[in-house]
Coordinates of C-alpha atoms in Angstrom, one line a residue:
Chain A
M1 CA 11.4 43.3 8.8
P2 CA 13.4 41.0 11.0
E3 CA 15.6 38.3 9.4
L4 CA 13.6 35.2 8.8
K5 CA 14.6 32.0 10.7
G6 CA 15.2 28.6 9.1
W7 CA 13.1 25.5 10.1
K8 CA 15.6 24.2 12.5
D9 CA 15.1 27.3 14.6
I10 CA 11.6 27.9 15.0
P11 CA 9.0 26.1 17.3
I12 CA 7.2 23.0 15.6
G13 CA 3.8 23.1 14.6
G14 CA 3.5 26.6 14.0
L15 CA 3.2 27.2 17.6
I16 CA 3.7 30.9 18.9
V17 CA 5.3 30.5 22.3
E18 CA 5.9 34.3 23.1
A19 CA 2.8 35.7 24.4
G20 CA 1.4 39.3 23.3
N21 CA 3.7 39.3 20.3
A22 CA 0.9 40.8 17.8
V23 CA 2.2 44.1 18.8
E24 CA 5.1 43.6 16.7
Y25 CA 3.0 43.1 13.7
M26 CA 2.5 46.4 12.1
T27 CA -0.9 46.0 10.5
G28 CA -1.1 49.6 10.0
G29 CA 0.7 48.8 6.8
W30 CA -2.7 47.5 5.4
R31 CA -4.6 51.0 5.7
A32 CA -6.0 52.7 2.9
F33 CA -8.1 55.1 4.7
R34 CA -6.8 56.9 7.8
P35 CA -9.2 58.1 10.7
V36 CA -8.6 61.9 11.3
R37 CA -10.3 63.4 14.3
D38 CA -11.7 66.9 14.6
A39 CA -10.6 67.3 18.4
T40 CA -12.7 70.3 18.9
K41 CA -15.8 68.2 18.4
C42 CA -14.7 65.1 20.3
I43 CA -16.8 64.6 23.5
H44 CA -14.5 61.9 24.8
C45 CA -17.4 59.4 25.0
L46 CA -14.9 56.6 24.2
M47 CA -17.3 54.9 21.9
C48 CA -14.5 54.4 19.5
W49 CA -12.3 52.8 22.1
V50 CA -15.0 50.2 22.9
F51 CA -15.4 49.4 19.1
C52 CA -12.3 49.6 17.7
P53 CA -11.2 45.9 16.8
D54 CA -7.5 46.5 16.9
S55 CA -7.0 48.4 20.2
S56 CA -5.8 51.2 18.2
I57 CA -7.5 54.2 20.1
M58 CA -5.0 55.8 22.5
I59 CA -6.2 57.0 25.6
Q60 CA -4.7 59.3 28.2
D61 CA -6.2 60.7 31.4
S62 CA -9.3 58.9 30.6
Q63 CA -9.5 61.1 27.4
M64 CA -9.4 60.0 23.6
A65 CA -5.8 60.9 22.6
G66 CA -5.4 59.7 19.1
F67 CA -4.6 56.8 16.9
D68 CA -2.2 53.8 17.1
L69 CA -1.3 54.3 13.3
D70 CA 1.0 51.3 13.5
H71 CA -1.7 49.1 14.1
C72 CA -5.0 50.9 13.0
K73 CA -6.3 48.9 9.7
G74 CA -8.4 52.0 8.7
C75 CA -11.7 49.8 9.0
G76 CA -13.6 53.0 9.9
I77 CA -15.7 51.4 12.5
C78 CA -14.6 54.5 15.0
A79 CA -15.8 57.1 12.3
A80 CA -19.2 55.0 11.7
Q81 CA -20.3 54.8 15.4
C82 CA -18.7 58.5 16.3
P83 CA -22.0 60.2 17.9
T84 CA -20.6 63.6 17.1
Q85 CA -19.0 62.6 13.6
C86 CA -15.6 64.0 14.6
I87 CA -13.6 61.2 12.9
E88 CA -13.3 61.3 9.1
M89 CA -11.9 58.6 7.0
V90 CA -9.4 60.2 4.6
E91 CA -7.6 58.3 1.9
E92 CA -3.8 57.6 2.6
G93 CA -3.0 59.2 -0.7
R94 CA -4.4 62.7 0.1
I95 CA -2.7 62.8 3.6
E96 CA 0.1 65.4 3.8
D97 CA 2.8 64.3 6.5
Chain B
M1 CA -1.8 -11.7 34.2
R2 CA -2.2 -12.5 30.4
E3 CA -5.3 -13.7 29.2
Y4 CA -6.5 -15.0 25.9
L5 CA -10.1 -14.0 24.7
A6 CA -12.2 -14.5 21.8
I7 CA -12.8 -11.0 20.7
D8 CA -13.1 -9.1 17.1
G9 CA -10.7 -6.5 16.3
N10 CA -12.7 -3.4 17.5
T11 CA -13.3 -5.0 20.9
A12 CA -9.4 -5.6 20.7
I13 CA -8.7 -1.9 20.1
A14 CA -11.3 -0.9 22.9
T15 CA -9.5 -3.1 25.2
A16 CA -6.3 -1.5 24.4
M17 CA -7.7 2.0 24.8
R18 CA -9.1 0.8 28.2
Q19 CA -5.6 -0.5 29.2
I20 CA -4.2 2.9 27.9
N21 CA -6.8 5.0 29.7
P22 CA -6.2 8.2 27.6
D23 CA -7.4 11.6 28.9
V24 CA -9.8 12.4 26.4
V25 CA -11.7 10.4 23.8
A26 CA -13.8 12.6 21.5
A27 CA -15.9 10.6 18.8
Y28 CA -19.0 10.7 16.7
P29 CA -21.6 8.1 18.3
I30 CA -23.3 6.8 15.4
T31 CA -22.6 5.2 12.2
P32 CA -20.2 5.2 10.4
Q33 CA -18.5 5.0 13.8
T34 CA -17.1 1.9 15.0
S35 CA -18.0 -0.7 17.6
T36 CA -14.8 0.3 19.2
V37 CA -16.1 3.6 20.3
Q38 CA -19.5 1.8 21.5
T39 CA -17.5 -0.7 23.8
F40 CA -15.2 2.2 25.0
S41 CA -18.1 4.2 26.2
Q42 CA -19.3 1.2 28.3
F43 CA -16.0 1.2 29.8
V44 CA -16.2 4.9 30.6
A45 CA -20.0 4.4 32.0
D46 CA -18.3 1.6 34.2
G47 CA -15.9 3.7 35.5
L48 CA -12.9 1.5 34.3
V49 CA -11.2 4.5 32.8
D50 CA -10.6 8.1 33.9
T51 CA -11.1 9.3 30.2
E52 CA -13.3 12.3 29.4
F53 CA -15.6 11.0 26.6
V54 CA -16.9 13.7 24.5
T55 CA -19.6 12.9 22.1
V56 CA -19.9 15.1 19.2
E57 CA -22.1 16.0 16.4
S58 CA -20.0 15.1 13.5
E59 CA -16.6 13.5 12.8
H60 CA -15.2 17.1 11.8
S61 CA -16.2 18.2 15.3
A62 CA -14.6 14.7 16.8
M63 CA -11.1 15.5 15.3
S64 CA -11.6 19.2 16.0
A65 CA -12.3 18.3 19.8
C66 CA -9.2 15.8 19.6
V67 CA -7.0 18.6 18.5
G68 CA -8.2 20.8 21.2
A69 CA -7.7 18.3 23.8
A70 CA -4.1 17.4 22.6
A71 CA -3.1 21.0 22.3
A72 CA -4.3 21.3 26.1
G73 CA -1.9 18.5 26.9
A74 CA -4.3 15.5 27.1
R75 CA -3.5 12.2 25.8
V76 CA -6.1 11.6 23.2
M77 CA -7.6 8.7 21.2
T78 CA -10.3 8.5 18.6
A79 CA -11.8 6.1 16.0
T80 CA -13.5 6.5 12.7
S81 CA -14.3 4.6 9.3
S82 CA -15.1 5.5 5.7
A83 CA -17.3 8.5 5.4
G84 CA -16.5 9.5 9.1
L85 CA -12.8 10.1 7.9
A86 CA -13.7 12.0 4.8
L87 CA -15.7 14.3 6.9
M88 CA -12.9 14.7 9.2
W89 CA -10.5 15.8 6.3
E90 CA -9.7 19.4 7.1
I91 CA -8.9 18.6 10.8
V92 CA -7.0 15.5 10.0
Y93 CA -4.3 17.7 8.3
V94 CA -4.5 20.2 11.1
A95 CA -3.9 17.4 13.7
A96 CA -0.3 16.4 11.8
S97 CA 0.4 20.1 11.1
N98 CA -0.2 21.2 14.7
R99 CA 2.3 18.0 15.7
L100 CA -0.4 16.7 18.1
P101 CA 0.1 12.9 18.8
I102 CA -3.4 11.7 18.6
V103 CA -3.9 8.0 18.0
M104 CA -6.9 6.8 16.0
L105 CA -8.2 3.8 14.8
V106 CA -9.7 3.7 11.2
V107 CA -11.4 0.8 10.3
N108 CA -11.0 0.6 6.6
R109 CA -14.1 0.5 4.5
A110 CA -15.2 1.8 1.3
L111 CA -16.2 5.4 0.4
S112 CA -19.5 6.4 -1.1
A113 CA -21.0 6.3 -3.7
P114 CA -22.6 3.8 -4.0
I115 CA -23.3 3.6 -0.6
N116 CA -21.2 0.7 0.9
I117 CA -20.1 -0.3 4.4
H118 CA -17.7 -3.0 3.7
C119 CA -13.7 -3.4 3.7
D120 CA -11.5 -1.6 1.1
H121 CA -8.7 1.1 1.7
S122 CA -10.2 4.0 0.0
D123 CA -10.6 5.8 3.2
S124 CA -7.1 5.9 4.8
M125 CA -5.6 5.5 1.4
G126 CA -7.0 9.0 0.8
A127 CA -5.4 10.5 3.8
R128 CA -2.0 9.4 3.0
D129 CA -0.5 12.7 2.3
A130 CA -2.0 14.4 5.4
G131 CA 1.1 14.0 7.3
W132 CA -0.3 10.9 9.7
I133 CA 1.7 7.8 10.3
Q134 CA -0.4 5.0 9.0
I135 CA 0.1 1.3 10.3
F136 CA -2.1 -1.6 9.0
S137 CA -3.1 -4.4 11.1
E138 CA -3.7 -7.9 9.8
N139 CA -5.8 -9.5 12.5
P140 CA -7.3 -8.5 15.7
Q141 CA -4.0 -9.1 17.8
E142 CA -2.0 -7.0 15.5
S143 CA -4.7 -4.0 15.9
Y144 CA -4.3 -4.5 19.9
D145 CA -0.4 -4.7 19.6
N146 CA -0.1 -1.8 17.1
M147 CA -2.6 0.4 19.1
I148 CA -0.3 0.3 22.2
Q149 CA 2.6 0.8 20.1
A150 CA 1.2 3.6 18.4
V151 CA 1.0 5.8 21.6
R152 CA 4.9 5.3 22.0
I153 CA 5.3 6.2 18.2
A154 CA 3.2 9.1 18.2
E155 CA 4.6 10.8 21.5
H156 CA 8.2 10.3 20.7
P157 CA 9.9 13.6 21.2
D158 CA 11.7 13.1 17.7
V159 CA 8.2 12.2 16.2
L160 CA 5.2 14.1 17.6
L161 CA 2.9 13.2 14.8
P162 CA -0.9 11.4 14.9
V163 CA -0.8 8.0 13.9
M164 CA -3.7 6.0 12.2
V165 CA -4.0 2.3 13.2
C166 CA -5.9 0.6 10.5
H167 CA -7.6 -2.6 10.2
D168 CA -10.0 -4.1 7.6
G169 CA -13.8 -3.4 7.9
F170 CA -15.6 -6.5 9.1
I171 CA -12.9 -8.9 8.4
T172 CA -10.9 -7.8 11.1
S173 CA -13.3 -5.3 12.8
H174 CA -16.1 -7.8 13.4
G175 CA -14.3 -11.2 13.1
L176 CA -13.7 -13.0 16.4
E177 CA -10.4 -14.4 16.8
R178 CA -8.0 -15.5 19.7
V179 CA -6.3 -12.4 21.1
E180 CA -3.8 -12.2 23.9
I181 CA -4.5 -9.4 26.3
F182 CA -1.7 -8.0 28.5
D183 CA -1.7 -7.2 31.8
E184 CA -2.8 -3.8 32.5
G185 CA 0.0 -2.8 34.4
E186 CA 2.5 -3.8 31.8
V187 CA 0.8 -2.1 29.1
R188 CA 0.7 1.2 31.3
D189 CA 4.7 0.5 32.1
F190 CA 5.2 0.3 28.4
I191 CA 3.5 3.5 27.4
G192 CA 4.6 5.4 30.5
T193 CA 2.9 8.7 31.6
Y194 CA 2.4 11.2 29.0
K195 CA 4.3 14.2 29.2
P196 CA 3.5 16.7 26.6
Q197 CA 6.7 17.9 24.6
M198 CA 5.3 21.3 23.7
P199 CA 3.9 24.1 25.7
T200 CA 0.2 23.2 26.3
L201 CA -3.0 25.5 26.3
L202 CA -3.8 25.0 29.9
D203 CA -0.3 26.0 30.9
I204 CA -1.0 29.6 32.1
D205 CA 2.5 30.2 33.1
N206 CA 3.7 29.8 29.6
P207 CA 1.0 31.1 27.3
V208 CA 1.0 29.5 23.8
T209 CA -0.7 30.0 20.4
Y210 CA -1.9 27.0 18.6
G211 CA -2.7 27.0 15.0
P212 CA -2.1 30.7 14.0
L213 CA -1.7 32.6 10.6
D214 CA 1.4 31.2 8.8
F215 CA 2.0 32.9 5.4
Y216 CA 4.6 32.6 2.8
D217 CA 7.2 33.7 5.2
Y218 CA 7.0 30.5 7.6
Y219 CA 4.5 28.1 6.5
Y220 CA 7.2 26.3 4.2
E221 CA 9.5 26.1 7.0
H222 CA 6.6 24.3 9.4
K223 CA 6.0 21.8 6.2
R224 CA 9.9 21.2 6.1
Q225 CA 9.9 20.1 10.0
Q226 CA 6.9 17.7 9.2
V227 CA 9.3 16.1 6.8
E228 CA 11.9 15.7 9.4
A229 CA 9.3 14.2 11.9
M230 CA 8.4 11.5 9.1
R231 CA 12.1 10.7 8.7
H232 CA 12.5 10.5 12.7
A233 CA 9.3 8.2 12.6
K234 CA 10.9 5.2 10.9
P235 CA 13.7 4.3 13.4
V236 CA 11.3 5.1 16.2
I237 CA 8.7 2.8 14.8
I238 CA 11.6 0.0 14.5
E239 CA 12.8 0.6 18.1
V240 CA 9.3 0.8 19.6
G241 CA 8.6 -2.7 17.7
R242 CA 11.7 -4.2 19.2
E243 CA 11.0 -3.1 22.6
F244 CA 7.5 -4.3 22.4
G245 CA 8.8 -7.7 21.4
R246 CA 11.3 -7.7 24.3
K247 CA 8.3 -7.2 26.8
F248 CA 5.5 -8.9 25.1
G249 CA 7.0 -11.5 23.0
R250 CA 6.0 -10.2 19.6
S251 CA 8.2 -8.0 17.6
Y252 CA 7.3 -5.6 14.9
S253 CA 9.1 -3.7 12.3
L254 CA 8.3 -1.7 9.1
F255 CA 6.9 -4.7 7.2
E256 CA 6.8 -8.6 7.6
T257 CA 8.1 -11.3 5.1
H258 CA 7.1 -15.0 4.7
C259 CA 9.2 -17.3 2.6
L260 CA 10.7 -14.2 0.7
E261 CA 14.4 -15.0 1.1
D262 CA 14.6 -17.4 -1.7
A263 CA 11.3 -16.5 -3.4
E264 CA 11.5 -16.3 -7.3
V265 CA 8.1 -14.0 -6.9
A266 CA 6.8 -11.8 -4.5
I267 CA 3.3 -10.8 -3.6
V268 CA 2.9 -7.6 -1.8
V269 CA -0.4 -7.1 0.1
L270 CA -1.6 -5.3 3.1
S271 CA -3.6 -6.2 6.1
S272 CA -6.3 -9.1 6.5
T273 CA -5.4 -10.4 2.8
A274 CA -1.8 -11.1 3.9
G275 CA -3.1 -13.8 6.2
T276 CA -4.8 -15.6 3.4
T277 CA -1.9 -14.9 1.1
R278 CA 0.3 -16.6 3.8
V279 CA -1.4 -19.5 3.9
M280 CA -1.5 -20.0 -0.1
V281 CA 2.4 -19.3 -0.1
D282 CA 2.7 -22.4 2.2
R283 CA 0.5 -24.6 -0.1
L284 CA 2.4 -23.4 -3.2
R285 CA 5.7 -24.1 -1.4
A286 CA 4.7 -27.5 -0.6
Q287 CA 4.2 -27.8 -4.5
G288 CA 7.6 -26.8 -4.8
L289 CA 6.6 -23.1 -6.4
K290 CA 8.8 -20.3 -5.0
V291 CA 6.4 -17.9 -3.9
G292 CA 7.1 -15.2 -1.2
L293 CA 4.8 -12.7 0.8
L294 CA 5.9 -9.1 1.8
K295 CA 3.4 -7.7 4.0
P296 CA 3.8 -3.8 4.5
R297 CA 3.1 -2.9 8.0
V298 CA 3.7 0.9 7.9
F299 CA 2.6 2.9 4.6
R300 CA 3.5 6.2 6.2
P301 CA 6.4 6.6 6.4
F302 CA 6.7 4.5 3.3
P303 CA 9.8 2.1 3.9
A304 CA 11.1 2.6 0.0
Q305 CA 14.6 1.7 0.5
E306 CA 13.9 -1.1 2.8
L307 CA 11.1 -2.6 0.7
V308 CA 13.5 -2.7 -2.4
E309 CA 16.3 -4.2 -0.5
A310 CA 13.8 -7.0 0.6
L311 CA 12.6 -7.5 -2.8
S312 CA 15.9 -7.0 -4.9
H313 CA 16.3 -10.6 -5.8
V314 CA 12.8 -11.8 -6.9
K315 CA 12.0 -12.1 -10.6
A316 CA 8.6 -10.6 -10.5
I317 CA 6.4 -8.7 -7.9
G318 CA 2.7 -8.7 -7.9
V319 CA 1.3 -5.8 -5.9
M320 CA -2.4 -6.2 -4.5
D321 CA -4.3 -3.0 -4.0
R322 CA -7.6 -2.4 -2.0
S323 CA -8.0 1.0 -3.7
I324 CA -7.7 2.9 -6.8
S325 CA -6.0 6.0 -7.2
F326 CA -8.4 7.2 -10.0
G327 CA -6.5 9.1 -13.0
S328 CA -3.1 7.7 -11.7
M329 CA -0.5 6.0 -13.8
N330 CA -2.8 3.1 -15.4
N331 CA -5.3 4.0 -12.9
A332 CA -3.3 1.7 -10.4
G333 CA -3.5 1.4 -6.6
P334 CA -1.4 3.7 -4.1
L335 CA 0.8 0.7 -2.7
F336 CA 1.7 -0.2 -6.4
L337 CA 2.4 3.3 -7.4
E338 CA 4.8 4.0 -4.3
L339 CA 6.5 0.7 -4.9
C340 CA 7.0 1.5 -8.4
A341 CA 8.6 4.8 -7.8
A342 CA 10.7 3.1 -4.8
L343 CA 12.0 0.5 -7.3
K344 CA 13.1 3.4 -9.8
I345 CA 14.9 5.2 -7.1
Y346 CA 16.5 2.4 -5.2
G347 CA 17.1 -0.1 -8.1
G348 CA 15.1 -3.1 -9.3
D349 CA 14.1 -3.5 -12.8
M350 CA 11.9 -6.5 -12.4
P351 CA 8.5 -6.7 -13.9
I352 CA 5.9 -5.5 -11.3
V353 CA 2.0 -5.6 -11.9
D354 CA -0.6 -4.5 -9.7
Y355 CA -3.9 -6.4 -8.8
V356 CA -6.8 -4.4 -7.8
F357 CA -9.1 -6.5 -5.6
G358 CA -11.7 -6.6 -2.9
L359 CA -13.4 -3.2 -3.4
G360 CA -16.4 -2.6 -1.4
G361 CA -15.9 -5.9 0.6
R362 CA -15.8 -8.2 -2.5
D363 CA -14.5 -11.4 -1.2
I364 CA -10.9 -12.3 -2.0
V365 CA -10.2 -16.1 -2.0
P366 CA -7.4 -18.3 -1.8
S367 CA -8.1 -19.4 -5.6
Q368 CA -7.6 -15.8 -6.7
I369 CA -4.3 -15.6 -4.8
E370 CA -3.1 -18.9 -6.5
Q371 CA -4.1 -17.3 -9.5
V372 CA -1.7 -14.2 -8.9
A373 CA 1.1 -16.6 -8.1
H374 CA 0.7 -18.4 -11.1
E375 CA 0.7 -15.2 -13.3
L376 CA 3.8 -13.9 -11.6
L377 CA 5.8 -17.3 -12.1
K378 CA 4.9 -17.0 -15.6
I379 CA 5.9 -13.3 -16.0
A380 CA 9.2 -14.4 -14.1
E381 CA 9.7 -17.2 -16.7
T382 CA 8.9 -15.2 -19.7
G383 CA 10.1 -11.9 -18.5
E384 CA 7.0 -10.5 -20.3
R385 CA 4.9 -8.2 -17.8
G386 CA 1.7 -8.0 -19.8
E387 CA -1.0 -6.2 -18.4
V388 CA 0.2 -3.3 -15.7
V389 CA -3.2 -3.4 -13.7
R390 CA -5.2 -6.4 -13.3
Y391 CA -8.8 -6.8 -11.5
L392 CA -8.9 -9.6 -9.4
G393 CA -12.8 -10.8 -9.0
V394 CA -14.4 -8.3 -11.1
R395 CA -17.3 -9.5 -13.3
E396 CA -16.6 -8.6 -17.1

């Protein structure tokens, strides 16, 4: 957590004057269910990338490469629309890191 | 060239807007809208202004469009009244919180129900905690003058708050009076070219987000900033009023007094009723009765200490309120409540009473103001306050 600034040191009106700083907000902390992919079943159609509302599908060489877990909120849209059902939403408490 | 016209308050405001030539005016085009917007739309149609005139489907949308336009860097004005202001409510707060220097005419009219289109101050008094500066005008000339000053006050870098210029529904809004209209060039010199003080939405080189989520970690700090802006507003209002006086010949401050310096009792009243009171004060003075008038011009920021200093010598104060704060202390009006608080903090233990009057456009007549003066003189003489809140002109 960055140090919080006082009222004299922040832009007035609640303005955000730095572009693209949403990336610094780790929304992955909200997640209750984590998407887990079975790479052997994935056909790299990238429908998950199209639907992900948080741009949390990582792509490498036009292939599905994994999830950005710092920002994935665990909404499950990727799992719901996956044509091969290769994504499973697993409760965070059951995940062994 | 200056000229004198016989116009009503709403036309005076529309004329000020024509001379100010705002970039955007967004307004709901039918009732409870004011004739100001109707007159101004004619100026737009006639090509007398460069304004983008946006007609919207509700007052909520009117203020929303104003917020968007102001965030995009435009000089923005609008007008509303009564239920229109009530429907704007949510966005009225947004305009102030986003620190957008929008200037809005509020024609003071009663709120429903029952349905009523006539004057009282319930509409703008309800918005007194929204974070807007509120300036009350006595007559069409003051409305015109205040509208021009409001632009400077709102846009001042130390302030950046929206301003409501208020005048009394029908009495001022539709009453024809002699109004001095300044040379357009002089008005534009006075207000200057608008230079937004904050990054704007159309500045693609400096991207900015307006109105984002702001939780427990920063919301409070932004509210604290609004307090600071209100504190800065007071000296700015005084300075702009002085500069206006130097340029145009009529100076303005936070409030105006008449025969108050040696008064034994004071009547405190806003807007058009101050005009009636001034006449009555002169008549009572001719009878040797030491009555004085204090007309607050600025209700937000409330000039608490200044008012107490101006009233410190009187033996009784009568506040006249054209609205009720239902359920407040003794169900009094907002002006009374604020002044009571100010007297407590800044010192003044003279008796003070509240006179509710004129709700829903009920006439207030000179004999009633005379009655107020006599009751105050009696309170001053006996030291007995009696009823805290009194109702002028209500049938028992």
